[in-house]
mmCIF file of C-alpha atoms in Angstrom:
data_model
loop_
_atom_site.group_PDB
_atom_site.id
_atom_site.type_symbol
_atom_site.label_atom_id
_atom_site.label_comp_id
_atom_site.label_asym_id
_atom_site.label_seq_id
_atom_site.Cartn_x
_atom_site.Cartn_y
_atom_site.Cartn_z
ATOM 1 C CA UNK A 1 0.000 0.000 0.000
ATOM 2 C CA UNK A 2 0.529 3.918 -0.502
ATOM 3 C CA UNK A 3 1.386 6.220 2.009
ATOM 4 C CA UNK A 4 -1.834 8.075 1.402
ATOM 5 C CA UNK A 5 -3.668 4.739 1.535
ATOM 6 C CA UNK A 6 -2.058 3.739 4.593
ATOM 7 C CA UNK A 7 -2.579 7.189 6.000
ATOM 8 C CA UNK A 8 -6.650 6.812 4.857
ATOM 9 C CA UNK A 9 -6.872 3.610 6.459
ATOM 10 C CA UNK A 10 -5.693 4.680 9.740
ATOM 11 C CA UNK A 11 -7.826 7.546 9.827
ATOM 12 C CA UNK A 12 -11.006 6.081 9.175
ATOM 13 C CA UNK A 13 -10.623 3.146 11.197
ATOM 14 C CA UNK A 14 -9.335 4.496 14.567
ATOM 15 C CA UNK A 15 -11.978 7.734 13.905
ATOM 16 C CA UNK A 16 -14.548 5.204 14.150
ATOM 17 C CA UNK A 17 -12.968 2.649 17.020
ATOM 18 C CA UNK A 18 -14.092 5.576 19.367
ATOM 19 C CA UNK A 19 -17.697 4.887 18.688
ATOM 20 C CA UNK A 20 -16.889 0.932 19.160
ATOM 21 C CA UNK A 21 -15.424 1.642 22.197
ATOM 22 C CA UNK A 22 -18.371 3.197 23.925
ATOM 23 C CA UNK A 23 -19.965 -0.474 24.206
ATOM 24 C CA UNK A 24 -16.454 -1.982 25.794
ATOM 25 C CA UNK A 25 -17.376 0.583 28.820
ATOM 26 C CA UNK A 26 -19.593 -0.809 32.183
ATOM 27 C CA UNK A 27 -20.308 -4.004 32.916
ATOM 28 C CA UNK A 28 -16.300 -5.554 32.358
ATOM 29 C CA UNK A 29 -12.888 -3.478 33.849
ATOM 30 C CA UNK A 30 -11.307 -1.209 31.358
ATOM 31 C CA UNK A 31 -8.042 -2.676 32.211
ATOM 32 C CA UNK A 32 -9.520 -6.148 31.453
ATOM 33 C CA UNK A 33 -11.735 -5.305 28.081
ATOM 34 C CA UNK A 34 -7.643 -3.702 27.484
ATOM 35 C CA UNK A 35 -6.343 -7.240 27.926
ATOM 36 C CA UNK A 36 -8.963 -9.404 25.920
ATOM 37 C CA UNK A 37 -8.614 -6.563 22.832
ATOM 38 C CA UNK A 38 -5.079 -6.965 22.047
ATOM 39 C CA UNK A 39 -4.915 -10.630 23.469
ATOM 40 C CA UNK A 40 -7.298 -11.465 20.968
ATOM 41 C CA UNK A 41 -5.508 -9.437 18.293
ATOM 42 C CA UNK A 42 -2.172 -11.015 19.124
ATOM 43 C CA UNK A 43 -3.722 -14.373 18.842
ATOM 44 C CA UNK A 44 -4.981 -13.742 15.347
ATOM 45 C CA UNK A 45 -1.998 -12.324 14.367
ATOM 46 C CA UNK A 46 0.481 -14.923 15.728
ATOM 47 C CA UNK A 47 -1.372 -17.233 13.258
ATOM 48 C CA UNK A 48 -1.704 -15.456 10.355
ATOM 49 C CA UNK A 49 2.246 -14.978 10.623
ATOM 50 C CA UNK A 50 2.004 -18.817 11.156
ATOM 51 C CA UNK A 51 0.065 -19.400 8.276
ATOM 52 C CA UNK A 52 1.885 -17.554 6.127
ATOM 53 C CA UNK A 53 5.541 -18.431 6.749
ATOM 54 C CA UNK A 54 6.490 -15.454 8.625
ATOM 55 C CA UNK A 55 9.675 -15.185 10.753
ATOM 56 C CA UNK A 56 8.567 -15.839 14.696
ATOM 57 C CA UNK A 57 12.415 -16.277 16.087
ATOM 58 C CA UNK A 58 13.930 -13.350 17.645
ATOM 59 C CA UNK A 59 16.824 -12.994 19.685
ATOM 60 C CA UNK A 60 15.953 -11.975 23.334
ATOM 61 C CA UNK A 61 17.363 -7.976 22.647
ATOM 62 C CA UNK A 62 14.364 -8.160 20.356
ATOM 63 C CA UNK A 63 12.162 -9.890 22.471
ATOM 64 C CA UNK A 64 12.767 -7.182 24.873
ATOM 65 C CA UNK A 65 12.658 -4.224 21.957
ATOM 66 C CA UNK A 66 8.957 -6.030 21.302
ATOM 67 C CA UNK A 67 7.846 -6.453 24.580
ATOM 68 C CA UNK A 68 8.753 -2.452 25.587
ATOM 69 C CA UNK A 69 6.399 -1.584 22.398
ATOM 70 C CA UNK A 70 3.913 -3.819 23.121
ATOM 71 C CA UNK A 71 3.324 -2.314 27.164
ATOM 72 C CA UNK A 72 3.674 1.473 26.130
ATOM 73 C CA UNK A 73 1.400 0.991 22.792
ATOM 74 C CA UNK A 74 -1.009 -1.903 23.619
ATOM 75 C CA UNK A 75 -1.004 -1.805 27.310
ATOM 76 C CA UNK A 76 -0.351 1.390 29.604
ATOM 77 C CA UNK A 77 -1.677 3.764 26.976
ATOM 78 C CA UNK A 78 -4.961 2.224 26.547
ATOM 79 C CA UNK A 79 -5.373 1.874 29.769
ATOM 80 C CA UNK A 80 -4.887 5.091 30.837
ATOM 81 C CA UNK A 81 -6.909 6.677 28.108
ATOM 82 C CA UNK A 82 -9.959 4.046 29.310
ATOM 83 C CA UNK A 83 -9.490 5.829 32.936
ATOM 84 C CA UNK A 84 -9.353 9.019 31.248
ATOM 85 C CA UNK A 85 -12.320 8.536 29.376
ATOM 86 C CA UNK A 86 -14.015 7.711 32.190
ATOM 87 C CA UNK A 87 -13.582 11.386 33.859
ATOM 88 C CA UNK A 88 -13.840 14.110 30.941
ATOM 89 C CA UNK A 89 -15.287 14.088 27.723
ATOM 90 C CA UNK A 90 -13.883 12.836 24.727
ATOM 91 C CA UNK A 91 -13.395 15.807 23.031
ATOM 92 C CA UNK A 92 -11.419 16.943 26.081
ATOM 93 C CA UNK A 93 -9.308 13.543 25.674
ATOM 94 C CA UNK A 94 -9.012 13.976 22.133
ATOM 95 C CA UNK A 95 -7.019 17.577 22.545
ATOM 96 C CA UNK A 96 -5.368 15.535 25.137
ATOM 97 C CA UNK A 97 -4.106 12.903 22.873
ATOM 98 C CA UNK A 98 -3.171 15.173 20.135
ATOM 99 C CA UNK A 99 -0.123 16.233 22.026
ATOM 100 C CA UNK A 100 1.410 13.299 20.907
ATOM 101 C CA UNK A 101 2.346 15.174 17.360
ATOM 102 C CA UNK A 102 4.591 17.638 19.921
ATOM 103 C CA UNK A 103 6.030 14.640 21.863
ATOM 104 C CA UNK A 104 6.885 12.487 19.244
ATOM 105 C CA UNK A 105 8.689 15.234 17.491
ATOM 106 C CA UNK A 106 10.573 15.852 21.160
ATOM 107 C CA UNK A 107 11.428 12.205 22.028
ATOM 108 C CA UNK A 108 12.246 11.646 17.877
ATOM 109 C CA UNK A 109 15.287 14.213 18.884
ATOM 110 C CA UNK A 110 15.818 13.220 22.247
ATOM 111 C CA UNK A 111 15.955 9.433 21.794
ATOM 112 C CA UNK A 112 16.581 8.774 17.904
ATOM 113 C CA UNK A 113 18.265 12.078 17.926
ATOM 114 C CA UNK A 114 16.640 12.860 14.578
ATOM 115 C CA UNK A 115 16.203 16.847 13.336
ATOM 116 C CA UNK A 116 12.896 19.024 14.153
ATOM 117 C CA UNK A 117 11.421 19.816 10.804
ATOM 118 C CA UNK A 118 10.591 23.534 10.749
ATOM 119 C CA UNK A 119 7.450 22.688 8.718
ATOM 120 C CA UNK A 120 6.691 19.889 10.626
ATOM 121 C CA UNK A 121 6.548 21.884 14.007
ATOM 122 C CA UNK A 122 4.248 24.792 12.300
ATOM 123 C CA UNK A 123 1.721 21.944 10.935
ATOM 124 C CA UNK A 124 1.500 20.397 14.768
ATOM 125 C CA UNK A 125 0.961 24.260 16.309
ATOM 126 C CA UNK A 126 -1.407 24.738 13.437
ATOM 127 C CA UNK A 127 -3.309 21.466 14.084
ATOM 128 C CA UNK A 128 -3.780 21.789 17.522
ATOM 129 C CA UNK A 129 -5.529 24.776 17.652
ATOM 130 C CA UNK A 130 -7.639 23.396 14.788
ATOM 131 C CA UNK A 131 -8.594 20.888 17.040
ATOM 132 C CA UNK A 132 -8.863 22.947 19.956
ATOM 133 C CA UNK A 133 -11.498 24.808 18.392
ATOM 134 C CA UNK A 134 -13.276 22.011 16.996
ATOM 135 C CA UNK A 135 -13.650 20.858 20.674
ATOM 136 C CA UNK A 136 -13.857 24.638 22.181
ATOM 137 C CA UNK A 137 -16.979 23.485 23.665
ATOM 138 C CA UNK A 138 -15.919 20.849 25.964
ATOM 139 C CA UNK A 139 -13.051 22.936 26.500
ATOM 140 C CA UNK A 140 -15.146 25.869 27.701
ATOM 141 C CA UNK A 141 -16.598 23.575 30.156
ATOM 142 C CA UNK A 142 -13.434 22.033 31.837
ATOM 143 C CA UNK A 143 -14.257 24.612 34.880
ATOM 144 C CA UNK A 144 -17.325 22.554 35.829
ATOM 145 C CA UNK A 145 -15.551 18.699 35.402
ATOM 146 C CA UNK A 146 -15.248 18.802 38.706
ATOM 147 C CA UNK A 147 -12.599 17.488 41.036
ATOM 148 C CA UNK A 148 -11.631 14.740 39.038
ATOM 149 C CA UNK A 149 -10.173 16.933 36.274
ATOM 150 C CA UNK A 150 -6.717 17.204 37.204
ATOM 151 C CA UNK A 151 -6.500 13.665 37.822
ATOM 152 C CA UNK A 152 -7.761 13.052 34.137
ATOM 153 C CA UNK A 153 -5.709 15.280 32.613
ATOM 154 C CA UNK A 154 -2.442 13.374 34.400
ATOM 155 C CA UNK A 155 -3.608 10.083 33.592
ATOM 156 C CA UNK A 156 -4.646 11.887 29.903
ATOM 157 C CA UNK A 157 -0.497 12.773 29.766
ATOM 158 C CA UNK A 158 0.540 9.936 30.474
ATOM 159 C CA UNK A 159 -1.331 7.726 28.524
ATOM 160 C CA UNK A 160 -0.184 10.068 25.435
ATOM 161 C CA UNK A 161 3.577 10.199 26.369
ATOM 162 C CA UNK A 162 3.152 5.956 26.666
ATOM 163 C CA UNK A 163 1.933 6.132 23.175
ATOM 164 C CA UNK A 164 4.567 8.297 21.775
ATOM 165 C CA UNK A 165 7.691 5.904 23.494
ATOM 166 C CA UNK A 166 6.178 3.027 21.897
ATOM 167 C CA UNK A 167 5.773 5.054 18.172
ATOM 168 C CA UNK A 168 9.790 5.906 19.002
ATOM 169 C CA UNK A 169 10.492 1.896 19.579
ATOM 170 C CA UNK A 170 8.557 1.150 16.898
ATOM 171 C CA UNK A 171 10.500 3.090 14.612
ATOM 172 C CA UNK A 172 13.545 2.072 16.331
ATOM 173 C CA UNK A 173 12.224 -1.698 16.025
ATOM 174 C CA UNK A 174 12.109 -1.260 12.228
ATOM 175 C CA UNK A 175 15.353 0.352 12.209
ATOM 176 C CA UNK A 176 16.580 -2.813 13.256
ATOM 177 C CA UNK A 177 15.031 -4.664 10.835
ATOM 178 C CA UNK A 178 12.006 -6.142 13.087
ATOM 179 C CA UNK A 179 9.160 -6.661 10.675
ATOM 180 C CA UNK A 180 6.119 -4.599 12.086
ATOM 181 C CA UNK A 181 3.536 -7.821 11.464
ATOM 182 C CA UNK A 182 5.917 -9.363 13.649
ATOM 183 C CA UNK A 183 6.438 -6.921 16.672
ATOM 184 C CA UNK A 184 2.820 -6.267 16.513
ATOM 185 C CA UNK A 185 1.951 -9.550 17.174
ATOM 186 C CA UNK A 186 4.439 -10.373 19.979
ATOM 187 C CA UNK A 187 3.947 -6.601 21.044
ATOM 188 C CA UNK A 188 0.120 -6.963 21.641
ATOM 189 C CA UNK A 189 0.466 -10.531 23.409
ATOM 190 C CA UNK A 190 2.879 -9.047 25.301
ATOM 191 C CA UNK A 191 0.927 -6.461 25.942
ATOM 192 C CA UNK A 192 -1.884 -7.737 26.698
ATOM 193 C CA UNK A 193 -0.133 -10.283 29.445
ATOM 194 C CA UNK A 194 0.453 -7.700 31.293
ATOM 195 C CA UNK A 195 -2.362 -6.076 31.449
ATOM 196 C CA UNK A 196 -4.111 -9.393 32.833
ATOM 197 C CA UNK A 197 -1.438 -9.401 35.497
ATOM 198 C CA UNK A 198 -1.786 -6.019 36.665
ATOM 199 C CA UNK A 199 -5.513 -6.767 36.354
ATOM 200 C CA UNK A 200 -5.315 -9.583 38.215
ATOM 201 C CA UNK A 201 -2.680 -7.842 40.992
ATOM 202 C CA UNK A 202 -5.356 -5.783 41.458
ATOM 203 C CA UNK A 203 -8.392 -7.947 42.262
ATOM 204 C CA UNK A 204 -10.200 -7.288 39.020
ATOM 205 C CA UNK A 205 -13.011 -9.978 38.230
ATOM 206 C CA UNK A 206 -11.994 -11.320 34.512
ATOM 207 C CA UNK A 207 -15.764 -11.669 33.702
ATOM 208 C CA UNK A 208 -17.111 -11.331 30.258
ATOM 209 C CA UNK A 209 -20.187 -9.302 29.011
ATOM 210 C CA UNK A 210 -22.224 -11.723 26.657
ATOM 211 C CA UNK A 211 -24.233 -8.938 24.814
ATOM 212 C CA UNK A 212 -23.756 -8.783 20.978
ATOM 213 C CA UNK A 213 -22.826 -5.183 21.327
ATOM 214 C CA UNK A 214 -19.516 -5.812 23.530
ATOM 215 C CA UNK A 215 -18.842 -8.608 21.366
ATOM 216 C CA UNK A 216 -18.985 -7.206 17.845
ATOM 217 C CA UNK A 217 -17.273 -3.957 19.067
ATOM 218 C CA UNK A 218 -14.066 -6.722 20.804
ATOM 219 C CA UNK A 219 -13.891 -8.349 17.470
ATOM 220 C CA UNK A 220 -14.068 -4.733 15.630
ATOM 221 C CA UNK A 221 -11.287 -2.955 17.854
ATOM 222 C CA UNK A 222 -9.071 -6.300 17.831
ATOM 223 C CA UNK A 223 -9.398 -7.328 14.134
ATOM 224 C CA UNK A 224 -9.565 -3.219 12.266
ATOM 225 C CA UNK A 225 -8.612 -1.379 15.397
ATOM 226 C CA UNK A 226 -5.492 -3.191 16.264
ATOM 227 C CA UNK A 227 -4.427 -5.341 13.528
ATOM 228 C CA UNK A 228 -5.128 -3.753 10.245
ATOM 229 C CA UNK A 229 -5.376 0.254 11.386
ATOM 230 C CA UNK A 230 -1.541 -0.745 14.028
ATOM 231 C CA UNK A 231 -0.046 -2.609 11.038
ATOM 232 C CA UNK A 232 -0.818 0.521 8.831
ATOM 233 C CA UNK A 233 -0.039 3.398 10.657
ATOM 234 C CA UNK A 234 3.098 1.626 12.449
ATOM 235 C CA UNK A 235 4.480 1.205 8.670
ATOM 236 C CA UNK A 236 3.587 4.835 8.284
ATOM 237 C CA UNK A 237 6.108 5.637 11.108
ATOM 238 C CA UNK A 238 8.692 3.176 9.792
ATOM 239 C CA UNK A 239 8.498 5.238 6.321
ATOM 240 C CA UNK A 240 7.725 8.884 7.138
ATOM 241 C CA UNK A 241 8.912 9.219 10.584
ATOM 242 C CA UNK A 242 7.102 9.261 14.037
ATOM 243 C CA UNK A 243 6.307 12.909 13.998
ATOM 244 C CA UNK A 244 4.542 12.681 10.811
ATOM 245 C CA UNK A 245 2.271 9.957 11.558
ATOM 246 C CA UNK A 246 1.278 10.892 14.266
ATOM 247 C CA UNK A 247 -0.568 13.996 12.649
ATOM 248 C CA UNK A 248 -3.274 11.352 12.145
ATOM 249 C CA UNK A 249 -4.393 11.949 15.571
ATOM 250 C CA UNK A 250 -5.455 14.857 14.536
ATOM 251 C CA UNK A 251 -7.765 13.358 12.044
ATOM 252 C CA UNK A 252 -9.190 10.707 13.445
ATOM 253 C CA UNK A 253 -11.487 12.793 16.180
ATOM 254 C CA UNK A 254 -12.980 14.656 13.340
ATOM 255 C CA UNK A 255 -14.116 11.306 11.862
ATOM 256 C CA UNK A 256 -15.605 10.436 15.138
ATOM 257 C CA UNK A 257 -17.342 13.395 15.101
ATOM 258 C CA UNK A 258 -19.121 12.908 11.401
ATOM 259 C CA UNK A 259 -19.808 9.534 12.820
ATOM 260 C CA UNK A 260 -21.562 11.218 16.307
ATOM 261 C CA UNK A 261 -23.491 13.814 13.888
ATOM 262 C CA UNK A 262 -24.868 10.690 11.599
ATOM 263 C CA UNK A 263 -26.338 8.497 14.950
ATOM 264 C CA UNK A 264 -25.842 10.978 17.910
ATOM 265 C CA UNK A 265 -26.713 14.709 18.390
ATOM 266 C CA UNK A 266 -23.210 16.292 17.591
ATOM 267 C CA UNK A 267 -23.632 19.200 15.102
ATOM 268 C CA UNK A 268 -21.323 21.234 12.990
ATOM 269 C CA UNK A 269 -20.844 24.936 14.133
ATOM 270 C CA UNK A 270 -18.509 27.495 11.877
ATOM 271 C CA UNK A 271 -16.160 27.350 14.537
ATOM 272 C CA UNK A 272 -15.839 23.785 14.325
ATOM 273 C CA UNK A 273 -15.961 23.804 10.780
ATOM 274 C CA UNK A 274 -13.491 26.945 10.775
ATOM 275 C CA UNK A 275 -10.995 24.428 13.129
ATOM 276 C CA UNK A 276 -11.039 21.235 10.491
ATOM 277 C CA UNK A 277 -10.198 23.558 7.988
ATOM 278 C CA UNK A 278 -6.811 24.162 9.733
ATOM 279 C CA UNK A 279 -6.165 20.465 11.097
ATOM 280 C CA UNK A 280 -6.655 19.593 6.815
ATOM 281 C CA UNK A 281 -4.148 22.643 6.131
ATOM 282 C CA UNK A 282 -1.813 21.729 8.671
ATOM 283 C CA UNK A 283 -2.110 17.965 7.082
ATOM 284 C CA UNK A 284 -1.176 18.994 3.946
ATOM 285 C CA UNK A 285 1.880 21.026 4.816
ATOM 286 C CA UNK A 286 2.959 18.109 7.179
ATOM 287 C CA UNK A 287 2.672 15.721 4.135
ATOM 288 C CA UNK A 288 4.127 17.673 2.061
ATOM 289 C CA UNK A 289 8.274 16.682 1.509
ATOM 290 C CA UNK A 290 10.416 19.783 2.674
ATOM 291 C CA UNK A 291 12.059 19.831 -0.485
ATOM 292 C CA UNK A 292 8.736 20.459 -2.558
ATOM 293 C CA UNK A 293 7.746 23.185 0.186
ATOM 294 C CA UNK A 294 11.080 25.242 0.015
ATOM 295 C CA UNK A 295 10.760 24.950 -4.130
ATOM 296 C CA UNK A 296 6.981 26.449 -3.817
ATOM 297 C CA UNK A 297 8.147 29.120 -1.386
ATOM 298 C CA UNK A 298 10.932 30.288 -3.989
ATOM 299 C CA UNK A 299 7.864 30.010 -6.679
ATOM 300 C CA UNK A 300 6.281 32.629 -5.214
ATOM 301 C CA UNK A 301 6.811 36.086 -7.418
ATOM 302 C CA UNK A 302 8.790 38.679 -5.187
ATOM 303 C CA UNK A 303 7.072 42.075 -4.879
ATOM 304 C CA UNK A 304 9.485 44.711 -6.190
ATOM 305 C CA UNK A 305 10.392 47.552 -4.489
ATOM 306 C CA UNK A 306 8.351 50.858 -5.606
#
């Protein structure tokens, strides 16, 4: 596949996992539902790779590499954003969460030590306060979250800076020639052990909720959440970088959104509409090579001097 079909893919799956994951909340612990997602996933994917003659030996370093990826990406993060969930409003999480655009550009220098893109940093600043005012709303109503906010928004950060370490060893996985299939796979079972041990550390029940609606949303999130929409946007970061991908957090809200004003009561306002326009600008400039955007700049006519 594409970049732009990879990118697509990503977007309109994970913009519509957060109406799925709606039915995963009540009767069964977040932490748990966390654990049966990507256990499931890793299952399916350990036999596909099975199936299909892919490489499942790794030496221990990489074992390690995978299981790192798997608890920041497919474990802790989820988590965290479940508990998050819980306390504020999505759109509230989902300004949240786009920070990751500004951390993975941070830790991309600090841990890969790889340059910050000029034109990468404006399209993040750009994109966030197109999503900001997509959400101004919720925003507008933090005041009255209540006592819980501050709580939410630390559990909000940290989920995000969990997902950005395990975009980094991701990347850093690929560098070394770990086949994302295959660190997805071991990553998610990974991850999703440990999830069931903290669970389990904790005195959760590991009950199951029998309605067709938690089921067909646990085979949705595992099967297009996790496997196809990880497997595309994790090759996204192995090709165009961490900090690019990432934009697609940006993105994928809006499509939630469409989704909320097609079966819920969400509707469009200019300001909203005003902030999408920028998050699509800011898209385009971040997917747009530096090269091409320095050769448009000097395409520009000069004014001359009267």
């Amino acid at each position: 596949m594409n970049n732009l079909s990879l990118y697509l893919t990503t977007v309109l799956i994970w913009g519509s996992t957060w109406f799925a994951i709606t039915f995963q909340l009540g009767e069964v612990a977040s932490l748990v539902s966390v654990a049966y997602r990507f256990a499931l996933a890793g299952v399916l994917l350990m036999l596909f790779c099975a199936l299909f003659g892919k490489r499942l030996r790794f030496a221990w370093r990489e074992h390690l590499l995978m299981f790192l990826q798997g608890n920041f990406l497919f474990g802790l993060n989820y988590w965290l954003m479940y508990l998050t969930t819980e306390r504020i409003s999505s759109g509230l999480v989902a300004v949240i969460f786009a920070g990751i655009v500004f951390l993975n550009i941070l830790n991309g220098r600090i841990i890969l030590g790889r340059p910050i893109q000029s034109h990468v940093l404006l399209a993040a600043m750009i994109g966030i306060v197109g999503i900001s005012m997509v959400f101004w709303p919720e925003l507008a109503a933090v005041e009255s979250a209540g006592g819980d906010i501050w709580l939410a928004l630390g559990l909000g950060f940290a989920a995000t800076y969990c997902a950005s370490l395990g975009n980094i060893l991701s990347s850093h996985n690929q560098e070394r020639k770990i086949p994302v299939l295959q660190a997805n796979a071991f990553g998610m079972s990974y991850g999703a052990l440990s999830m069931m041990v903290i669970a389990a550390v904790m005195g959760l029940e590991f009950n199951f909720d029998s309605r067709p609606e938690y089921i067909a949303s646990l085979l949705y999130l595992s099967v297009f959440g996790s496997i196809i929409a990880f497997s595309c946007y994790l090759t996204l970061v192995g090709r165009l970088g961490a900090d690019k991908a990432s934009y697609a957090s940006l993105l994928f809200p809006v499509i939630a959104l469409q989704l909320s004003a097609w079966f819920e009561s969400f509707q469009w306002t200019w300001l909203s509409i005003l902030g999408l326009l920028l998050v699509l600008i800011g898209n385009v400039l971040i997917m747009t090579p530096r090269q091409r955007l320095l050769g448009l700049l000097k395409a520009v006519p000069q004014s001359k001097a009267s």
